[in-house]
Amino acid sequence: MAAPLLTHTPVNPESPVPLYFQVESDLRRLIGEGELAPGAMVPPEQDLCRSYGVSRQTIRLALSRLVADGLVSRSAGRGAG
């Protein structure tokens, strides 16, 4: 199953809000609005890095927080979904 193309909100590097939190909040919004369906594959980390203009570490932290809250899950070799 291919990862969906997401309509994301750009991050603001000038904001006092940490970048990982901006990405996490946007992904939560996409999940809440149904653009990212339960069980759907999240785009690969590299694609998210390019889309949001942030580092892989930032994306991993945002995804880890979503995993901790049960909104996405990780599968070895499959990524987050």
CSV table of N, CA and C in Angstrom, one decimal:
chain,number,residue,atom,x,y,z
A,1,MET,N,0.9,-1.2,0.0
A,1,MET,CA,0.0,0.0,0.0
A,1,MET,C,0.9,1.2,0.0
A,2,ALA,N,0.7,2.2,-0.9
A,2,ALA,CA,1.5,3.4,-1.0
A,2,ALA,C,1.1,4.4,0.0
A,3,ALA,N,2.0,5.2,0.5
A,3,ALA,CA,1.7,6.2,1.4
A,3,ALA,C,1.0,7.3,0.7
A,4,PRO,N,0.0,8.0,1.4
A,4,PRO,CA,-0.7,9.0,0.8
A,4,PRO,C,0.1,10.3,0.7
A,5,LEU,N,-0.4,11.1,-0.3
A,5,LEU,CA,0.2,12.5,-0.4
A,5,LEU,C,-0.6,13.4,0.6
A,6,LEU,N,0.0,14.1,1.4
A,6,LEU,CA,-0.7,14.8,2.5
A,6,LEU,C,-0.6,16.3,2.2
A,7,THR,N,-1.7,17.0,2.5
A,7,THR,CA,-1.8,18.4,2.5
A,7,THR,C,-1.4,19.0,3.8
A,8,HIS,N,-0.1,19.3,3.9
A,8,HIS,CA,0.4,19.6,5.3
A,8,HIS,C,0.5,21.2,5.4
A,9,THR,N,0.6,21.6,6.6
A,9,THR,CA,0.8,23.0,7.0
A,9,THR,C,2.3,23.2,7.2
A,10,PRO,N,2.9,24.1,6.5
A,10,PRO,CA,4.4,24.3,6.6
A,10,PRO,C,4.7,24.7,8.1
A,11,VAL,N,5.9,24.3,8.5
A,11,VAL,CA,6.4,24.7,9.8
A,11,VAL,C,7.0,26.1,9.7
A,12,ASN,N,7.0,26.8,10.9
A,12,ASN,CA,7.6,28.1,10.9
A,12,ASN,C,8.8,28.1,11.8
A,13,PRO,N,10.0,28.2,11.2
A,13,PRO,CA,11.2,28.1,12.0
A,13,PRO,C,11.5,29.3,12.9
A,14,GLU,N,10.7,30.4,12.6
A,14,GLU,CA,10.8,31.6,13.5
A,14,GLU,C,9.9,31.5,14.7
A,15,SER,N,9.1,30.5,14.8
A,15,SER,CA,8.1,30.4,15.9
A,15,SER,C,8.9,29.9,17.1
A,16,PRO,N,8.4,30.3,18.3
A,16,PRO,CA,9.0,29.7,19.6
A,16,PRO,C,8.5,28.3,19.8
A,17,VAL,N,7.5,27.8,19.0
A,17,VAL,CA,7.1,26.4,19.2
A,17,VAL,C,8.1,25.5,18.5
A,18,PRO,N,8.5,24.5,19.2
A,18,PRO,CA,9.5,23.6,18.6
A,18,PRO,C,9.0,23.0,17.3
A,19,LEU,N,10.0,22.7,16.4
A,19,LEU,CA,9.6,22.2,15.0
A,19,LEU,C,8.9,20.8,15.1
A,20,TYR,N,9.4,20.0,16.0
A,20,TYR,CA,8.8,18.6,16.2
A,20,TYR,C,7.4,18.7,16.6
A,21,PHE,N,7.1,19.7,17.4
A,21,PHE,CA,5.7,19.9,17.9
A,21,PHE,C,4.8,20.4,16.8
A,22,GLN,N,5.4,21.3,15.9
A,22,GLN,CA,4.6,21.8,14.8
A,22,GLN,C,4.3,20.7,13.8
A,23,VAL,N,5.2,19.8,13.6
A,23,VAL,CA,5.0,18.7,12.7
A,23,VAL,C,4.0,17.7,13.3
A,24,GLU,N,4.2,17.4,14.6
A,24,GLU,CA,3.3,16.5,15.3
A,24,GLU,C,1.9,17.1,15.3
A,25,SER,N,1.7,18.3,15.6
A,25,SER,CA,0.4,19.0,15.6
A,25,SER,C,-0.3,18.9,14.2
A,26,ASP,N,0.5,19.1,13.2
A,26,ASP,CA,0.0,19.0,11.8
A,26,ASP,C,-0.5,17.6,11.5
A,27,LEU,N,0.4,16.6,11.8
A,27,LEU,CA,0.0,15.2,11.6
A,27,LEU,C,-1.3,14.8,12.4
A,28,ARG,N,-1.4,15.3,13.6
A,28,ARG,CA,-2.6,15.1,14.4
A,28,ARG,C,-3.8,15.7,13.7
A,29,ARG,N,-3.6,16.9,13.1
A,29,ARG,CA,-4.7,17.5,12.4
A,29,ARG,C,-5.1,16.7,11.2
A,30,LEU,N,-4.1,16.2,10.4
A,30,LEU,CA,-4.4,15.3,9.3
A,30,LEU,C,-5.1,14.0,9.6
A,31,ILE,N,-4.8,13.5,10.8
A,31,ILE,CA,-5.5,12.3,11.3
A,31,ILE,C,-6.9,12.6,11.7
A,32,GLY,N,-7.0,13.7,12.4
A,32,GLY,CA,-8.3,14.2,12.9
A,32,GLY,C,-9.3,14.5,11.8
A,33,GLU,N,-8.8,15.1,10.7
A,33,GLU,CA,-9.6,15.4,9.5
A,33,GLU,C,-9.8,14.3,8.6
A,34,GLY,N,-9.2,13.1,8.9
A,34,GLY,CA,-9.4,11.9,8.0
A,34,GLY,C,-8.5,11.9,6.8
A,35,GLU,N,-7.6,12.9,6.6
A,35,GLU,CA,-6.8,12.8,5.4
A,35,GLU,C,-5.7,11.7,5.6
A,36,LEU,N,-5.4,11.4,6.8
A,36,LEU,CA,-4.5,10.3,7.1
A,36,LEU,C,-5.4,9.3,7.9
A,37,ALA,N,-5.9,8.3,7.2
A,37,ALA,CA,-6.8,7.3,7.8
A,37,ALA,C,-6.1,6.4,8.8
A,38,PRO,N,-6.9,5.8,9.7
A,38,PRO,CA,-6.4,4.8,10.6
A,38,PRO,C,-5.8,3.7,9.9
A,39,GLY,N,-4.6,3.2,10.2
A,39,GLY,CA,-4.0,2.1,9.5
A,39,GLY,C,-3.3,2.5,8.2
A,40,ALA,N,-3.5,3.7,7.7
A,40,ALA,CA,-2.8,4.1,6.5
A,40,ALA,C,-1.3,4.3,6.7
A,41,MET,N,-0.6,4.1,5.7
A,41,MET,CA,0.9,4.3,5.8
A,41,MET,C,1.2,5.8,5.8
A,42,VAL,N,2.0,6.2,6.7
A,42,VAL,CA,2.5,7.6,6.8
A,42,VAL,C,3.6,7.6,5.7
A,43,PRO,N,3.8,8.8,5.0
A,43,PRO,CA,4.8,8.9,4.0
A,43,PRO,C,6.2,8.6,4.7
A,44,PRO,N,7.2,8.1,3.9
A,44,PRO,CA,8.5,7.8,4.4
A,44,PRO,C,9.1,9.0,5.1
A,45,GLU,N,10.0,8.8,6.1
A,45,GLU,CA,10.6,9.9,6.8
A,45,GLU,C,11.3,10.9,5.9
A,46,GLN,N,12.0,10.4,4.9
A,46,GLN,CA,12.6,11.3,3.9
A,46,GLN,C,11.7,12.2,3.2
A,47,ASP,N,10.5,11.7,2.8
A,47,ASP,CA,9.5,12.5,2.2
A,47,ASP,C,9.0,13.6,3.1
A,48,LEU,N,8.7,13.2,4.4
A,48,LEU,CA,8.2,14.1,5.4
A,48,LEU,C,9.3,15.2,5.7
A,49,CYS,N,10.6,14.8,5.7
A,49,CYS,CA,11.6,15.8,5.9
A,49,CYS,C,11.6,16.8,4.8
A,50,ARG,N,11.5,16.4,3.6
A,50,ARG,CA,11.4,17.3,2.4
A,50,ARG,C,10.2,18.2,2.5
A,51,SER,N,9.1,17.6,2.8
A,51,SER,CA,7.8,18.3,2.8
A,51,SER,C,7.8,19.4,3.8
A,52,TYR,N,8.2,19.0,5.0
A,52,TYR,CA,8.2,20.0,6.1
A,52,TYR,C,9.5,20.8,6.2
A,53,GLY,N,10.5,20.4,5.5
A,53,GLY,CA,11.8,21.2,5.5
A,53,GLY,C,12.5,21.1,6.9
A,54,VAL,N,12.4,19.9,7.5
A,54,VAL,CA,13.0,19.7,8.8
A,54,VAL,C,13.9,18.4,8.7
A,55,SER,N,14.7,18.2,9.8
A,55,SER,CA,15.6,17.1,9.8
A,55,SER,C,14.9,15.8,10.1
A,56,ARG,N,15.5,14.7,9.8
A,56,ARG,CA,15.0,13.4,10.1
A,56,ARG,C,14.7,13.2,11.6
A,57,GLN,N,15.6,13.7,12.4
A,57,GLN,CA,15.5,13.6,13.9
A,57,GLN,C,14.2,14.3,14.3
A,58,THR,N,13.8,15.4,13.7
A,58,THR,CA,12.6,16.2,14.0
A,58,THR,C,11.4,15.3,13.7
A,59,ILE,N,11.4,14.7,12.5
A,59,ILE,CA,10.3,13.8,12.1
A,59,ILE,C,10.2,12.6,13.0
A,60,ARG,N,11.3,12.0,13.3
A,60,ARG,CA,11.3,10.8,14.2
A,60,ARG,C,10.7,11.2,15.6
A,61,LEU,N,11.0,12.3,16.1
A,61,LEU,CA,10.5,12.7,17.4
A,61,LEU,C,9.0,12.9,17.3
A,62,ALA,N,8.5,13.6,16.2
A,62,ALA,CA,7.1,13.9,16.1
A,62,ALA,C,6.4,12.5,15.9
A,63,LEU,N,6.9,11.6,15.1
A,63,LEU,CA,6.2,10.3,14.9
A,63,LEU,C,6.3,9.5,16.2
A,64,SER,N,7.3,9.6,17.0
A,64,SER,CA,7.4,8.8,18.2
A,64,SER,C,6.4,9.3,19.2
A,65,ARG,N,6.1,10.5,19.2
A,65,ARG,CA,5.1,11.1,20.1
A,65,ARG,C,3.7,10.6,19.7
A,66,LEU,N,3.5,10.5,18.4
A,66,LEU,CA,2.2,10.0,17.9
A,66,LEU,C,2.0,8.5,18.2
A,67,VAL,N,3.1,7.8,18.1
A,67,VAL,CA,3.1,6.3,18.4
A,67,VAL,C,2.8,6.2,19.9
A,68,ALA,N,3.4,7.0,20.8
A,68,ALA,CA,3.2,6.9,22.2
A,68,ALA,C,1.7,7.2,22.6
A,69,ASP,N,1.0,8.0,21.8
A,69,ASP,CA,-0.4,8.3,22.0
A,69,ASP,C,-1.3,7.4,21.3
A,70,GLY,N,-0.7,6.4,20.6
A,70,GLY,CA,-1.6,5.4,19.9
A,70,GLY,C,-2.2,5.8,18.6
A,71,LEU,N,-1.8,7.0,18.1
A,71,LEU,CA,-2.4,7.5,16.8
A,71,LEU,C,-1.8,6.8,15.6
A,72,VAL,N,-0.5,6.4,15.7
A,72,VAL,CA,0.1,5.6,14.6
A,72,VAL,C,0.9,4.5,15.2
A,73,SER,N,1.2,3.5,14.4
A,73,SER,CA,2.1,2.4,15.0
A,73,SER,C,3.2,2.2,14.0
A,74,ARG,N,4.3,1.6,14.5
A,74,ARG,CA,5.4,1.3,13.7
A,74,ARG,C,5.5,-0.2,13.5
A,75,SER,N,5.9,-0.6,12.3
A,75,SER,CA,6.1,-2.0,12.0
A,75,SER,C,7.5,-2.1,11.4
A,76,ALA,N,8.3,-3.1,11.9
A,76,ALA,CA,9.6,-3.3,11.4
A,76,ALA,C,9.6,-3.5,9.8
A,77,GLY,N,10.3,-2.7,9.1
A,77,GLY,CA,10.4,-2.8,7.7
A,77,GLY,C,9.2,-2.1,7.0
A,78,ARG,N,8.3,-1.6,7.7
A,78,ARG,CA,7.1,-0.9,7.0
A,78,ARG,C,7.0,0.5,7.4
A,79,GLY,N,7.6,1.0,8.5
A,79,GLY,CA,7.5,2.4,8.9
A,79,GLY,C,6.3,2.6,9.8
A,80,ALA,N,5.9,3.8,9.8
A,80,ALA,CA,4.8,4.2,10.7
A,80,ALA,C,3.5,4.1,9.8
A,81,GLY,N,2.4,3.7,10.5
A,81,GLY,CA,1.1,3.6,9.8
A,81,GLY,C,0.0,3.7,10.8
